[in-house]
PDB file of C-alpha atoms in Angstrom:
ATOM      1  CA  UNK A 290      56.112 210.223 130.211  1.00 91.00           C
ATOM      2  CA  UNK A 291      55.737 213.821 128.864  1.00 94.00           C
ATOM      3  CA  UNK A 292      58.837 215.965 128.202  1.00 94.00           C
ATOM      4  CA  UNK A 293      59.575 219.959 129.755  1.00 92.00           C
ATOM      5  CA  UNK A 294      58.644 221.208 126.349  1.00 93.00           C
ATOM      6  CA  UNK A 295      55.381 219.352 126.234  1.00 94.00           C
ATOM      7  CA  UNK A 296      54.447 220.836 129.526  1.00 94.00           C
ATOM      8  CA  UNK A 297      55.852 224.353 128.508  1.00 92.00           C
ATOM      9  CA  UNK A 298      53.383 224.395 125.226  1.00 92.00           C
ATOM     10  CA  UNK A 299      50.623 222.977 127.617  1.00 93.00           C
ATOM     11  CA  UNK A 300      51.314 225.915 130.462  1.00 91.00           C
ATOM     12  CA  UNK A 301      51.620 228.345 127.433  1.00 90.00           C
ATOM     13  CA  UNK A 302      48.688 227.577 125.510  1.00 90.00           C
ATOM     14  CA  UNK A 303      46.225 225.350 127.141  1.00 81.00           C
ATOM     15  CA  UNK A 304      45.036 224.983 130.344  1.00 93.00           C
ATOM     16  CA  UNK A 305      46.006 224.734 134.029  1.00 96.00           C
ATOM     17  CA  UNK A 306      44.146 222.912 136.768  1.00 96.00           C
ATOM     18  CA  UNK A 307      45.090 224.129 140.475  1.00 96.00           C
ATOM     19  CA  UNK A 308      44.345 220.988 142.762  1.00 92.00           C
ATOM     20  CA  UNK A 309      42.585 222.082 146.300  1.00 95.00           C
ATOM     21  CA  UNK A 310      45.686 220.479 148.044  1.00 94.00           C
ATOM     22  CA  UNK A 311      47.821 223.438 146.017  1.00 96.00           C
ATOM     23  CA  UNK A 312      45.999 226.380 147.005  1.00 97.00           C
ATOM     24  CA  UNK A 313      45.827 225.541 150.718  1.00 97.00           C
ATOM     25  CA  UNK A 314      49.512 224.468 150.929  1.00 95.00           C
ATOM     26  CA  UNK A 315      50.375 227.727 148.870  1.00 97.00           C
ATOM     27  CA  UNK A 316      48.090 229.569 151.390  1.00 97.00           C
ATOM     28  CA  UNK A 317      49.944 228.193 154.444  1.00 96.00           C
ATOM     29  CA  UNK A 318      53.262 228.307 152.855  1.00 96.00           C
ATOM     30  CA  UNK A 319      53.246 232.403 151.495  1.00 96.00           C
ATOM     31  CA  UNK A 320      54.064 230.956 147.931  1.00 97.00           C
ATOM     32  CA  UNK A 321      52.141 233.341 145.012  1.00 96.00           C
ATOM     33  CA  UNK A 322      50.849 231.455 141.646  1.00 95.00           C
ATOM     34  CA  UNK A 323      53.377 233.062 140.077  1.00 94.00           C
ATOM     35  CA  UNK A 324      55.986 231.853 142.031  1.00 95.00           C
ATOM     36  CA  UNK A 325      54.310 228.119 141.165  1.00 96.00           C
ATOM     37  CA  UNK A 326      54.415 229.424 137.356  1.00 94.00           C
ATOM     38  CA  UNK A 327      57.593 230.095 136.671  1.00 94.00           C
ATOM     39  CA  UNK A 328      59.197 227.373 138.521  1.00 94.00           C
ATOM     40  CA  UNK A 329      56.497 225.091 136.056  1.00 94.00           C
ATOM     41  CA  UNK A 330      57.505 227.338 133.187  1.00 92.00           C
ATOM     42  CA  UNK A 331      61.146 227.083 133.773  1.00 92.00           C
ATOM     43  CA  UNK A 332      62.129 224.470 136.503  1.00 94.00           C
ATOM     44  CA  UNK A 333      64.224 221.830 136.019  1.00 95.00           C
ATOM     45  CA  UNK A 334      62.282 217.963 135.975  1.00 96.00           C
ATOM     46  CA  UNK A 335      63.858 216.391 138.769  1.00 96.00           C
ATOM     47  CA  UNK A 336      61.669 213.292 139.397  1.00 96.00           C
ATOM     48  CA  UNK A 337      59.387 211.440 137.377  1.00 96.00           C
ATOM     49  CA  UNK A 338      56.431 209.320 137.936  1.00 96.00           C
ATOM     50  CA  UNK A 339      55.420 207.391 134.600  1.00 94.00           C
ATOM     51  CA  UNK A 340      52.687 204.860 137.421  1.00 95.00           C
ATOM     52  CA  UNK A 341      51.307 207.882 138.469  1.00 95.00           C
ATOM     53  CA  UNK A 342      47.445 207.462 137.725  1.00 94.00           C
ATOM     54  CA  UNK A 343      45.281 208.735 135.716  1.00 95.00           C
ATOM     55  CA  UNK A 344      47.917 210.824 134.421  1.00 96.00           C
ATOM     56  CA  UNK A 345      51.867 210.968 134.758  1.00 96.00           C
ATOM     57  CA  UNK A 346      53.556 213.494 137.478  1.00 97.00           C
ATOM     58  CA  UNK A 347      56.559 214.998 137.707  1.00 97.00           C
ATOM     59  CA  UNK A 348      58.732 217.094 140.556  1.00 97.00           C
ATOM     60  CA  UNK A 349      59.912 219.787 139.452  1.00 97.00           C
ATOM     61  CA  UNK A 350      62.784 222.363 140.874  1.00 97.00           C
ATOM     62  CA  UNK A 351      63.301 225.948 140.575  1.00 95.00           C
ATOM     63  CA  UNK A 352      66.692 226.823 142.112  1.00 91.00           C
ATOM     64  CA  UNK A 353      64.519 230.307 143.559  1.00 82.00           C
ATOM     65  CA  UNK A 354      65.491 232.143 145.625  1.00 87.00           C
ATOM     66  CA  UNK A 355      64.025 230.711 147.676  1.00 90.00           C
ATOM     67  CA  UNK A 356      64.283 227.334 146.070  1.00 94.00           C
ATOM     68  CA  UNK A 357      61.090 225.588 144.819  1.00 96.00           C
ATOM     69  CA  UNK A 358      59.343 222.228 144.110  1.00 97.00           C
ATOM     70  CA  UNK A 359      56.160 221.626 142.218  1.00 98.00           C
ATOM     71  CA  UNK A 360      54.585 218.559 141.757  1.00 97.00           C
ATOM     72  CA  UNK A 361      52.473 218.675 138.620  1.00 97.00           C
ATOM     73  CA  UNK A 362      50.750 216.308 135.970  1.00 97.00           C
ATOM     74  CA  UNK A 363      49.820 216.901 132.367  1.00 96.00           C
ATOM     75  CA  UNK A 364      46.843 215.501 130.355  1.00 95.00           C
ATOM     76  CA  UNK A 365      48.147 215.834 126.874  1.00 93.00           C
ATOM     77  CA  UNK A 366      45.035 214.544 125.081  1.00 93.00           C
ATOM     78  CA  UNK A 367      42.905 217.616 126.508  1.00 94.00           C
ATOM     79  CA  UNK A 368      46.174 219.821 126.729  1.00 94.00           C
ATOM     80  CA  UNK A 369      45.678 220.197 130.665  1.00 96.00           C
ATOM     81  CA  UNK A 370      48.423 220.656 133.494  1.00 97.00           C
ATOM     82  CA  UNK A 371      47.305 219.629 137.254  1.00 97.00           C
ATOM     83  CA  UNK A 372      49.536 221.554 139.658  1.00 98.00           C
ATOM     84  CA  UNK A 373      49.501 219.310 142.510  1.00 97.00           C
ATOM     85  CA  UNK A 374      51.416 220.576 145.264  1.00 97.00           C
ATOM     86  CA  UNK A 375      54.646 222.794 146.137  1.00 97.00           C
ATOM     87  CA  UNK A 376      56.694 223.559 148.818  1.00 97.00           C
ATOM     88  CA  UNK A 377      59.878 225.564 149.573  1.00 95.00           C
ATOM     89  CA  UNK A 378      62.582 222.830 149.662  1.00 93.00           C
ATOM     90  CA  UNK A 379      65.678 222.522 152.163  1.00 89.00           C
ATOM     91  CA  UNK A 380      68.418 220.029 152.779  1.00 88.00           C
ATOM     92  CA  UNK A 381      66.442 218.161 155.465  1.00 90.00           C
ATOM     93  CA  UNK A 382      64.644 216.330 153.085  1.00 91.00           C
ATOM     94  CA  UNK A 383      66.960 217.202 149.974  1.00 93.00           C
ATOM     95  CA  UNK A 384      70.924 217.395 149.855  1.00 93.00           C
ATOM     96  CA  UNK A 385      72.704 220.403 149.384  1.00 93.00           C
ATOM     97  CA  UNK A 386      71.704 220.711 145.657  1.00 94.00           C
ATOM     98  CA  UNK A 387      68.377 220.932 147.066  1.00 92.00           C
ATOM     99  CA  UNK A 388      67.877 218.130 143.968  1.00 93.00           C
ATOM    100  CA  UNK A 389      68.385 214.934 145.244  1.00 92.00           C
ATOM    101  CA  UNK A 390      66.780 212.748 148.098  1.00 91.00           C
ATOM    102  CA  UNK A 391      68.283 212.414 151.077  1.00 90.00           C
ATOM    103  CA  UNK A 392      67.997 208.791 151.858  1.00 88.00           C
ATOM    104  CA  UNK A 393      65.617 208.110 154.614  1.00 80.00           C
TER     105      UNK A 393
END
């Protein structure tokens, strides 16, 4: 699994894929690719998926306001991150740190 600094140097100096899945959800959701950015830039990893194919994922927070979560991947070998999807998170889904699972 890649570290926050790996995907830091990859947002920095390499390249970023947006997903088709991304742009419409950003679309429907009024959240700005810099708004996606930062939280990727500067979030906090709060989920990891190592099985995640062909490349590892990750959730990430940004506390906001308003709170964010991006789901993105990184291809170290070509120095690519996939930004996957995002969504403004609330404690429905998420407990009051707007970190952790509620359990379903």
């Amino acid at each position: 699994m890649w570290t926050k600094a790996e995907l830091r140097q990859v947002i920095d100096c390499g390249t970023i894929e947006w997903r088709k899945h991304v742009l419409v959800r950003m679309m429907e959701r009024g959240i700005s690719r810099c708004e996606v950015l930062d939280a990727v830039r500067d979030g906090e990893m709060i989920e990891s998926y190592s099985e995640d194919r062909p490349f590892a994922s990750a959730l990430l927070h940004a506390p906001g306001p308003p709170p964010l979560h991006v789901v993105t991947a990184l291809d170290l070998t070509s120095e690519t991150c996939f930004i996957i999807t995002t969504y403004r998170t609330d404690e429905i889904h998420f407990e009051p740190d707007l970190k952790t699972r509620r359990p379903r």
